mmCIF file of N, CA, C and O in Angstrom:
data_model
loop_
_atom_site.group_PDB
_atom_site.id
_atom_site.type_symbol
_atom_site.label_atom_id
_atom_site.label_comp_id
_atom_site.label_asym_id
_atom_site.label_seq_id
_atom_site.Cartn_x
_atom_site.Cartn_y
_atom_site.Cartn_z
ATOM 1 N N GLU O 1 19.152 -157.088 95.382
ATOM 2 C CA GLU O 1 18.945 -156.388 94.071
ATOM 3 C C GLU O 1 17.518 -156.755 94.222
ATOM 4 O O GLU O 1 16.777 -155.879 93.623
ATOM 5 N N LEU O 2 17.109 -157.876 94.044
ATOM 6 C CA LEU O 2 15.370 -158.263 94.413
ATOM 7 C C LEU O 2 14.698 -157.465 95.302
ATOM 8 O O LEU O 2 13.507 -156.652 95.093
ATOM 9 N N ALA O 3 15.486 -156.994 96.431
ATOM 10 C CA ALA O 3 14.410 -156.552 97.625
ATOM 11 C C ALA O 3 14.241 -155.064 97.069
ATOM 12 O O ALA O 3 12.914 -154.842 97.232
ATOM 13 N N GLY O 4 14.993 -154.864 96.275
ATOM 14 C CA GLY O 4 15.182 -153.064 96.111
ATOM 15 C C GLY O 4 13.612 -153.156 94.613
ATOM 16 O O GLY O 4 13.328 -152.174 94.549
ATOM 17 N N LYS O 5 14.105 -154.254 93.640
ATOM 18 C CA LYS O 5 12.905 -153.867 92.955
ATOM 19 C C LYS O 5 11.018 -154.207 93.855
ATOM 20 O O LYS O 5 10.417 -153.821 93.168
ATOM 21 N N ILE O 6 11.314 -155.082 94.634
ATOM 22 C CA ILE O 6 10.117 -155.182 94.892
ATOM 23 C C ILE O 6 9.789 -154.197 96.035
ATOM 24 O O ILE O 6 8.547 -153.602 95.604
ATOM 25 N N ARG O 7 10.615 -152.924 96.625
ATOM 26 C CA ARG O 7 10.043 -151.965 97.485
ATOM 27 C C ARG O 7 9.603 -150.762 96.064
ATOM 28 O O ARG O 7 8.298 -150.316 96.400
ATOM 29 N N ALA O 8 10.637 -150.815 95.165
ATOM 30 C CA ALA O 8 10.465 -149.534 93.866
ATOM 31 C C ALA O 8 8.645 -150.201 93.394
ATOM 32 O O ALA O 8 8.883 -149.300 92.515
ATOM 33 N N SER O 9 8.138 -151.416 93.495
ATOM 34 C CA SER O 9 7.208 -151.601 92.452
ATOM 35 C C SER O 9 6.202 -151.215 93.853
ATOM 36 O O SER O 9 4.944 -151.509 92.424
ATOM 37 N N PHE O 10 6.180 -151.553 94.631
ATOM 38 C CA PHE O 10 5.153 -151.286 95.613
ATOM 39 C C PHE O 10 5.013 -150.235 96.531
ATOM 40 O O PHE O 10 5.886 -149.873 96.624
ATOM 41 N N TYR O 11 3.339 -150.287 96.795
ATOM 42 C CA TYR O 11 3.475 -149.056 98.070
ATOM 43 C C TYR O 11 4.117 -149.289 99.261
ATOM 44 O O TYR O 11 4.137 -150.424 99.493
ATOM 45 N N GLU O 12 4.400 -148.107 99.568
ATOM 46 C CA GLU O 12 5.622 -148.274 101.380
ATOM 47 C C GLU O 12 4.508 -148.694 102.177
ATOM 48 O O GLU O 12 5.361 -149.274 103.002
ATOM 49 N N SER O 13 2.874 -148.847 102.314
ATOM 50 C CA SER O 13 2.209 -149.870 103.280
ATOM 51 C C SER O 13 2.332 -150.568 102.924
ATOM 52 O O SER O 13 1.346 -152.072 103.343
ATOM 53 N N ASP O 14 2.804 -151.874 101.919
ATOM 54 C CA ASP O 14 2.269 -153.146 101.430
ATOM 55 C C ASP O 14 3.329 -153.617 102.473
ATOM 56 O O ASP O 14 4.609 -153.004 102.668
ATOM 57 N N VAL O 15 3.025 -155.121 101.971
ATOM 58 C CA VAL O 15 3.780 -155.961 103.190
ATOM 59 C C VAL O 15 5.093 -156.818 102.172
ATOM 60 O O VAL O 15 4.028 -157.520 101.194
ATOM 61 N N ALA O 16 6.042 -157.342 101.711
ATOM 62 C CA ALA O 16 6.114 -158.213 101.696
ATOM 63 C C ALA O 16 7.359 -159.416 101.331
ATOM 64 O O ALA O 16 8.014 -158.780 102.618
ATOM 65 N N GLY O 17 7.226 -160.402 101.585
ATOM 66 C CA GLY O 17 7.796 -161.075 102.383
ATOM 67 C C GLY O 17 8.500 -162.441 101.874
ATOM 68 O O GLY O 17 7.672 -162.886 100.448
ATOM 69 N N ARG O 18 9.714 -163.213 102.213
ATOM 70 C CA ARG O 18 9.951 -164.694 101.643
ATOM 71 C C ARG O 18 9.246 -165.506 101.906
ATOM 72 O O ARG O 18 8.587 -165.977 102.980
ATOM 73 N N VAL O 19 8.231 -166.417 100.673
ATOM 74 C CA VAL O 19 7.577 -167.347 101.766
ATOM 75 C C VAL O 19 7.831 -169.189 101.511
ATOM 76 O O VAL O 19 7.127 -169.786 101.790
ATOM 77 N N GLY O 20 9.148 -168.858 101.327
ATOM 78 C CA GLY O 20 9.856 -170.061 100.456
ATOM 79 C C GLY O 20 10.974 -169.900 99.900
ATOM 80 O O GLY O 20 11.413 -168.978 99.617
ATOM 81 N N GLU O 21 11.032 -171.155 99.495
ATOM 82 C CA GLU O 21 12.975 -170.970 99.149
ATOM 83 C C GLU O 21 13.124 -169.756 97.919
ATOM 84 O O GLU O 21 14.216 -168.982 98.044
ATOM 85 N N ALA O 22 12.549 -169.742 96.715
ATOM 86 C CA ALA O 22 12.378 -168.954 95.729
ATOM 87 C C ALA O 22 10.631 -168.150 96.067
ATOM 88 O O ALA O 22 11.074 -167.962 94.547
ATOM 89 N N ARG O 23 10.383 -167.985 96.788
ATOM 90 C CA ARG O 23 9.020 -167.309 96.550
ATOM 91 C C ARG O 23 8.847 -166.723 97.551
ATOM 92 O O ARG O 23 9.094 -166.014 98.933
ATOM 93 N N PHE O 24 8.199 -165.167 96.850
ATOM 94 C CA PHE O 24 7.698 -163.984 97.461
ATOM 95 C C PHE O 24 6.146 -163.914 97.718
ATOM 96 O O PHE O 24 5.596 -164.379 96.426
ATOM 97 N N ALA O 25 5.674 -163.432 98.666
ATOM 98 C CA ALA O 25 4.321 -163.024 98.822
ATOM 99 C C ALA O 25 4.243 -161.070 98.649
ATOM 100 O O ALA O 25 5.076 -160.684 99.878
ATOM 101 N N MET O 26 3.743 -160.780 98.127
ATOM 102 C CA MET O 26 3.516 -159.125 98.220
ATOM 103 C C MET O 26 2.040 -158.942 98.690
ATOM 104 O O MET O 26 0.783 -159.742 98.322
ATOM 105 N N VAL O 27 1.779 -158.582 99.786
ATOM 106 C CA VAL O 27 0.139 -158.000 100.772
ATOM 107 C C VAL O 27 -0.249 -156.112 100.539
ATOM 108 O O VAL O 27 0.573 -155.584 100.779
ATOM 109 N N VAL O 28 -0.870 -156.174 99.271
ATOM 110 C CA VAL O 28 -1.436 -154.824 98.748
ATOM 111 C C VAL O 28 -2.444 -154.104 99.972
ATOM 112 O O VAL O 28 -3.471 -154.706 99.808
ATOM 113 N N VAL O 29 -2.451 -153.539 100.977
ATOM 114 C CA VAL O 29 -3.126 -152.935 102.285
ATOM 115 C C VAL O 29 -4.381 -152.390 102.660
ATOM 116 O O VAL O 29 -4.993 -152.182 103.019
ATOM 117 N N SER O 30 -3.403 -150.930 101.973
ATOM 118 C CA SER O 30 -4.781 -150.209 101.389
ATOM 119 C C SER O 30 -5.279 -149.605 100.264
ATOM 120 O O SER O 30 -5.573 -148.185 99.921
ATOM 121 N N HIS O 31 -4.863 -150.245 99.253
ATOM 122 C CA HIS O 31 -5.263 -150.110 97.908
ATOM 123 C C HIS O 31 -6.407 -151.198 97.536
ATOM 124 O O HIS O 31 -6.579 -152.042 98.220
ATOM 125 N N ASP O 32 -7.580 -150.399 96.471
ATOM 126 C CA ASP O 32 -8.412 -151.408 95.634
ATOM 127 C C ASP O 32 -7.398 -152.290 95.173
ATOM 128 O O ASP O 32 -6.352 -152.081 94.642
ATOM 129 N N ALA O 33 -8.756 -152.659 94.301
ATOM 130 C CA ALA O 33 -8.353 -154.001 93.738
ATOM 131 C C ALA O 33 -7.219 -153.306 92.310
ATOM 132 O O ALA O 33 -6.231 -154.476 92.054
ATOM 133 N N GLY O 34 -7.604 -152.442 91.968
ATOM 134 C CA GLY O 34 -6.965 -152.015 90.313
ATOM 135 C C GLY O 34 -5.534 -151.711 91.234
ATOM 136 O O GLY O 34 -4.881 -151.581 90.381
ATOM 137 N N ALA O 35 -5.652 -150.924 91.569
ATOM 138 C CA ALA O 35 -4.268 -150.681 92.387
ATOM 139 C C ALA O 35 -3.483 -151.598 93.009
ATOM 140 O O ALA O 35 -2.319 -151.541 92.160
ATOM 141 N N ALA O 36 -3.988 -152.851 93.390
ATOM 142 C CA ALA O 36 -2.517 -153.664 93.510
ATOM 143 C C ALA O 36 -2.242 -154.310 92.037
ATOM 144 O O ALA O 36 -1.544 -155.018 92.268
ATOM 145 N N MET O 37 -3.227 -154.363 91.334
ATOM 146 C CA MET O 37 -3.020 -155.443 89.860
ATOM 147 C C MET O 37 -2.044 -154.179 89.644
ATOM 148 O O MET O 37 -1.196 -154.747 88.391
ATOM 149 N N SER O 38 -2.524 -152.856 89.142
ATOM 150 C CA SER O 38 -1.441 -152.285 88.991
ATOM 151 C C SER O 38 0.362 -152.234 89.917
ATOM 152 O O SER O 38 0.893 -152.230 88.572
ATOM 153 N N ALA O 39 0.232 -152.183 90.913
ATOM 154 C CA ALA O 39 1.686 -153.135 91.506
ATOM 155 C C ALA O 39 2.087 -154.094 91.128
ATOM 156 O O ALA O 39 3.109 -154.079 90.768
ATOM 157 N N LEU O 40 1.040 -154.622 91.065
ATOM 158 C CA LEU O 40 1.898 -156.239 90.548
ATOM 159 C C LEU O 40 2.016 -156.041 89.024
ATOM 160 O O LEU O 40 3.406 -156.869 88.290
ATOM 161 N N GLU O 41 1.505 -155.443 88.175
ATOM 162 C CA GLU O 41 1.911 -155.116 86.836
ATOM 163 C C GLU O 41 3.163 -154.357 86.504
ATOM 164 O O GLU O 41 4.289 -154.861 86.088
ATOM 165 N N ARG O 42 3.555 -153.218 87.487
ATOM 166 C CA ARG O 42 4.637 -152.967 87.659
ATOM 167 C C ARG O 42 6.010 -153.643 87.811
ATOM 168 O O ARG O 42 6.794 -153.954 87.446
ATOM 169 N N PHE O 43 5.798 -154.558 89.176
ATOM 170 C CA PHE O 43 6.496 -155.469 89.080
ATOM 171 C C PHE O 43 6.474 -156.708 88.008
ATOM 172 O O PHE O 43 8.175 -157.205 87.998
ATOM 173 N N ARG O 44 5.669 -157.239 87.558
ATOM 174 C CA ARG O 44 5.987 -158.472 86.612
ATOM 175 C C ARG O 44 6.647 -157.941 85.767
ATOM 176 O O ARG O 44 7.907 -158.135 84.894
ATOM 177 N N ALA O 45 6.530 -156.220 85.255
ATOM 178 C CA ALA O 45 7.243 -155.258 83.928
ATOM 179 C C ALA O 45 8.753 -155.778 84.455
ATOM 180 O O ALA O 45 10.088 -155.795 83.523
ATOM 181 N N LYS O 46 9.162 -154.977 85.730
ATOM 182 C CA LYS O 46 11.012 -155.273 86.243
ATOM 183 C C LYS O 46 10.953 -156.649 86.308
ATOM 184 O O LYS O 46 12.161 -156.423 85.947
ATOM 185 N N MET O 47 10.455 -157.221 86.690
ATOM 186 C CA MET O 47 11.062 -158.638 86.436
ATOM 187 C C MET O 47 11.154 -159.372 85.482
ATOM 188 O O MET O 47 12.303 -160.355 85.411
ATOM 189 N N THR O 48 10.480 -159.179 84.671
ATOM 190 C CA THR O 48 10.744 -159.935 83.235
ATOM 191 C C THR O 48 11.691 -159.716 82.832
ATOM 192 O O THR O 48 12.546 -159.915 82.077
ATOM 193 N N SER O 49 12.350 -158.203 82.680
ATOM 194 C CA SER O 49 13.192 -157.495 82.282
ATOM 195 C C SER O 49 14.604 -157.743 83.297
ATOM 196 O O SER O 49 15.419 -158.639 82.214
ATOM 197 N N TRP O 50 14.244 -158.243 84.468
ATOM 198 C CA TRP O 50 15.420 -158.789 85.282
ATOM 199 C C TRP O 50 15.723 -160.242 84.775
ATOM 200 O O TRP O 50 16.907 -160.698 84.393
ATOM 201 N N VAL O 51 14.363 -160.918 84.851
ATOM 202 C CA VAL O 51 14.930 -162.618 84.485
ATOM 203 C C VAL O 51 15.052 -162.759 82.485
ATOM 204 O O VAL O 51 16.331 -163.471 82.872
ATOM 205 N N SER O 52 14.992 -161.799 82.074
ATOM 206 C CA SER O 52 15.589 -162.181 80.621
ATOM 207 C C SER O 52 16.860 -161.729 80.399
ATOM 208 O O SER O 52 17.959 -162.605 79.349
ATOM 209 N N ALA O 53 17.495 -161.228 81.922
ATOM 210 C CA ALA O 53 18.557 -161.369 81.736
ATOM 211 C C ALA O 53 19.741 -162.664 82.525
ATOM 212 O O ALA O 53 20.892 -162.171 82.499
ATOM 213 N N ALA O 54 19.125 -163.438 82.981
ATOM 214 C CA ALA O 54 19.709 -164.113 83.763
ATOM 215 C C ALA O 54 19.161 -165.410 83.820
ATOM 216 O O ALA O 54 17.955 -166.257 83.541
ATOM 217 N N PRO O 55 19.994 -166.342 82.532
ATOM 218 C CA PRO O 55 19.352 -167.378 82.531
ATOM 219 C C PRO O 55 19.317 -168.835 83.038
ATOM 220 O O PRO O 55 19.543 -168.317 84.422
ATOM 221 N N GLY O 56 18.021 -169.640 82.789
ATOM 222 C CA GLY O 56 17.631 -170.770 83.787
ATOM 223 C C GLY O 56 17.014 -169.818 84.740
ATOM 224 O O GLY O 56 16.105 -170.507 85.462
ATOM 225 N N MET O 57 16.635 -168.735 84.883
ATOM 226 C CA MET O 57 15.468 -168.309 85.834
ATOM 227 C C MET O 57 14.842 -168.406 85.044
ATOM 228 O O MET O 57 14.185 -167.659 84.289
ATOM 229 N N ALA O 58 13.254 -168.324 86.265
ATOM 230 C CA ALA O 58 11.549 -168.144 86.146
ATOM 231 C C ALA O 58 10.979 -167.821 86.893
ATOM 232 O O ALA O 58 11.242 -168.039 88.390
ATOM 233 N N ILE O 59 9.723 -166.914 86.158
ATOM 234 C CA ILE O 59 9.023 -166.365 87.610
ATOM 235 C C ILE O 59 7.824 -166.946 86.306
ATOM 236 O O ILE O 59 7.529 -166.651 85.410
ATOM 237 N N ARG O 60 6.713 -166.743 87.795
ATOM 238 C CA ARG O 60 5.614 -167.172 87.418
ATOM 239 C C ARG O 60 4.969 -165.937 88.790
ATOM 240 O O ARG O 60 5.129 -165.646 89.786
ATOM 241 N N PHE O 61 3.856 -165.417 88.163
ATOM 242 C CA PHE O 61 2.590 -164.580 89.084
ATOM 243 C C PHE O 61 1.332 -165.296 89.462
ATOM 244 O O PHE O 61 0.820 -165.305 88.544
ATOM 245 N N GLY O 62 0.774 -164.970 90.432
ATOM 246 C CA GLY O 62 -0.338 -165.526 91.272
ATOM 247 C C GLY O 62 -1.257 -164.372 92.072
ATOM 248 O O GLY O 62 -0.550 -163.658 93.199
ATOM 249 N N ALA O 63 -2.615 -163.640 91.639
ATOM 250 C CA ALA O 63 -2.704 -162.526 92.519
ATOM 251 C C ALA O 63 -4.605 -162.858 92.839
ATOM 252 O O ALA O 63 -4.773 -163.760 91.820
ATOM 253 N N VAL O 64 -4.637 -163.136 94.029
ATOM 254 C CA VAL O 64 -6.105 -163.291 94.518
ATOM 255 C C VAL O 64 -6.286 -161.952 95.174
ATOM 256 O O VAL O 64 -5.818 -161.077 95.913
ATOM 257 N N ALA O 65 -7.670 -162.302 95.420
ATOM 258 C CA ALA O 65 -8.179 -160.833 96.444
ATOM 259 C C ALA O 65 -8.324 -161.388 97.729
ATOM 260 O O ALA O 65 -9.013 -163.175 98.149
ATOM 261 N N ALA O 66 -8.148 -160.788 98.642
ATOM 262 C CA ALA O 66 -8.848 -161.116 100.656
ATOM 263 C C ALA O 66 -9.685 -160.961 100.421
ATOM 264 O O ALA O 66 -10.929 -160.477 99.894
ATOM 265 N N GLY O 67 -10.429 -161.931 101.416
ATOM 266 C CA GLY O 67 -11.862 -161.464 101.630
ATOM 267 C C GLY O 67 -12.394 -163.042 101.757
ATOM 268 O O GLY O 67 -11.339 -164.176 101.647
ATOM 269 N N GLY O 68 -13.482 -162.803 101.802
ATOM 270 C CA GLY O 68 -14.728 -164.003 102.584
ATOM 271 C C GLY O 68 -13.742 -165.159 103.467
ATOM 272 O O GLY O 68 -13.810 -166.272 103.485
ATOM 273 N N GLY O 69 -13.152 -164.898 104.597
ATOM 274 C CA GLY O 69 -12.619 -165.081 105.664
ATOM 275 C C GLY O 69 -11.981 -165.640 105.291
ATOM 276 O O GLY O 69 -11.387 -167.056 106.638
ATOM 277 N N ARG O 70 -11.220 -166.224 104.304
ATOM 278 C CA ARG O 70 -9.541 -166.841 103.916
ATOM 279 C C ARG O 70 -8.836 -166.597 104.901
ATOM 280 O O ARG O 70 -8.675 -165.637 105.096
ATOM 281 N N SER O 71 -7.833 -167.979 105.810
ATOM 282 C CA SER O 71 -6.774 -167.669 106.229
ATOM 283 C C SER O 71 -5.682 -167.256 104.791
ATOM 284 O O SER O 71 -6.144 -167.239 103.822
ATOM 285 N N VAL O 72 -4.629 -166.879 105.817
ATOM 286 C CA VAL O 72 -3.736 -166.582 105.102
ATOM 287 C C VAL O 72 -3.133 -167.109 104.296
ATOM 288 O O VAL O 72 -2.385 -167.569 102.871
ATOM 289 N N SER O 73 -3.077 -168.571 105.034
ATOM 290 C CA SER O 73 -2.103 -169.574 104.439
ATOM 291 C C SER O 73 -3.017 -170.052 102.965
ATOM 292 O O SER O 73 -2.751 -170.299 101.699
ATOM 293 N N ASP O 74 -5.215 -169.917 102.990
ATOM 294 C CA ASP O 74 -5.371 -170.352 101.859
ATOM 295 C C ASP O 74 -5.181 -169.413 100.847
ATOM 296 O O ASP O 74 -5.400 -170.210 99.436
ATOM 297 N N LEU O 75 -5.067 -167.756 101.065
ATOM 298 C CA LEU O 75 -4.863 -167.047 99.727
ATOM 299 C C LEU O 75 -3.774 -167.384 99.556
ATOM 300 O O LEU O 75 -3.557 -167.455 97.982
ATOM 301 N N LEU O 76 -2.240 -167.732 99.964
ATOM 302 C CA LEU O 76 -1.221 -167.975 99.778
ATOM 303 C C LEU O 76 -1.534 -169.749 98.867
ATOM 304 O O LEU O 76 -0.886 -169.536 97.795
ATOM 305 N N ALA O 77 -1.426 -169.954 98.904
ATOM 306 C CA ALA O 77 -2.447 -171.728 98.169
ATOM 307 C C ALA O 77 -2.897 -171.136 96.365
ATOM 308 O O ALA O 77 -2.841 -171.120 95.984
ATOM 309 N N GLU O 78 -4.022 -170.325 97.401
ATOM 310 C CA GLU O 78 -4.578 -170.106 95.799
ATOM 311 C C GLU O 78 -4.013 -169.147 95.097
ATOM 312 O O GLU O 78 -3.470 -169.330 93.458
ATOM 313 N N ALA O 79 -2.863 -168.416 95.924
ATOM 314 C CA ALA O 79 -1.863 -167.337 94.401
ATOM 315 C C ALA O 79 -1.148 -168.347 93.616
ATOM 316 O O ALA O 79 -0.369 -168.720 92.411
ATOM 317 N N GLU O 80 -0.823 -169.814 94.336
ATOM 318 C CA GLU O 80 0.306 -170.315 93.928
ATOM 319 C C GLU O 80 -0.582 -171.033 92.725
ATOM 320 O O GLU O 80 0.220 -171.576 91.477
ATOM 321 N N VAL O 81 -1.693 -171.744 92.986
ATOM 322 C CA VAL O 81 -2.556 -171.923 91.833
ATOM 323 C C VAL O 81 -2.444 -171.271 90.382
ATOM 324 O O VAL O 81 -2.155 -171.755 89.626
ATOM 325 N N ALA O 82 -2.788 -169.893 90.819
ATOM 326 C CA ALA O 82 -2.756 -168.980 90.290
ATOM 327 C C ALA O 82 -1.359 -169.065 89.262
ATOM 328 O O ALA O 82 -1.717 -168.883 87.801
ATOM 329 N N ALA O 83 -0.035 -168.645 89.904
ATOM 330 C CA ALA O 83 0.545 -168.715 89.252
ATOM 331 C C ALA O 83 1.022 -170.112 88.273
ATOM 332 O O ALA O 83 1.957 -170.085 87.495
ATOM 333 N N CYS O 84 0.894 -170.802 88.975
ATOM 334 C CA CYS O 84 1.358 -171.983 88.549
ATOM 335 C C CYS O 84 0.450 -172.007 86.608
ATOM 336 O O CYS O 84 0.767 -172.443 85.832
ATOM 337 N N GLY O 85 -0.538 -171.902 86.929
ATOM 338 C CA GLY O 85 -1.610 -171.549 85.629
ATOM 339 C C GLY O 85 -1.129 -170.623 84.589
ATOM 340 O O GLY O 85 -1.374 -170.598 83.602
ATOM 341 N N GLU O 86 -0.418 -170.095 84.741
ATOM 342 C CA GLU O 86 -0.381 -168.751 84.193
ATOM 343 C C GLU O 86 1.421 -169.217 83.555
ATOM 344 O O GLU O 86 1.163 -168.796 82.587
ATOM 345 N N GLY O 87 1.852 -170.267 83.850
ATOM 346 C CA GLY O 87 2.718 -170.889 83.635
ATOM 347 C C GLY O 87 2.459 -171.729 82.031
ATOM 348 O O GLY O 87 3.170 -172.222 81.122
ATOM 349 N N ARG O 88 0.669 -172.353 81.970
ATOM 350 C CA ARG O 88 0.500 -172.765 81.157
ATOM 351 C C ARG O 88 0.279 -172.276 79.590
ATOM 352 O O ARG O 88 0.048 -171.350 79.837
ATOM 353 N N ALA O 89 0.396 -173.044 78.623
ATOM 354 C CA ALA O 89 0.090 -172.626 77.333
ATOM 355 C C ALA O 89 -1.313 -172.836 77.157
ATOM 356 O O ALA O 89 -1.734 -173.456 77.388
#
């Protein structure tokens, strides 16, 4: 069910995958930053409504822009920091 929500929220050319037990990464490869953020917001809306029906489940989102010669590992680490910051009040 989660895989279907991911596929429906992003573009066919994008890449999504599991990067941890309960962590996923989505890479928007052929669109500008605005289109990538739109895709993230569509996904966030779908996941928020889905999670609200699943007690005890929590989600956070972190977005980063590629570039600057950073590795995939660096980008994932930056996204993790951004996601953790989202949960703070």
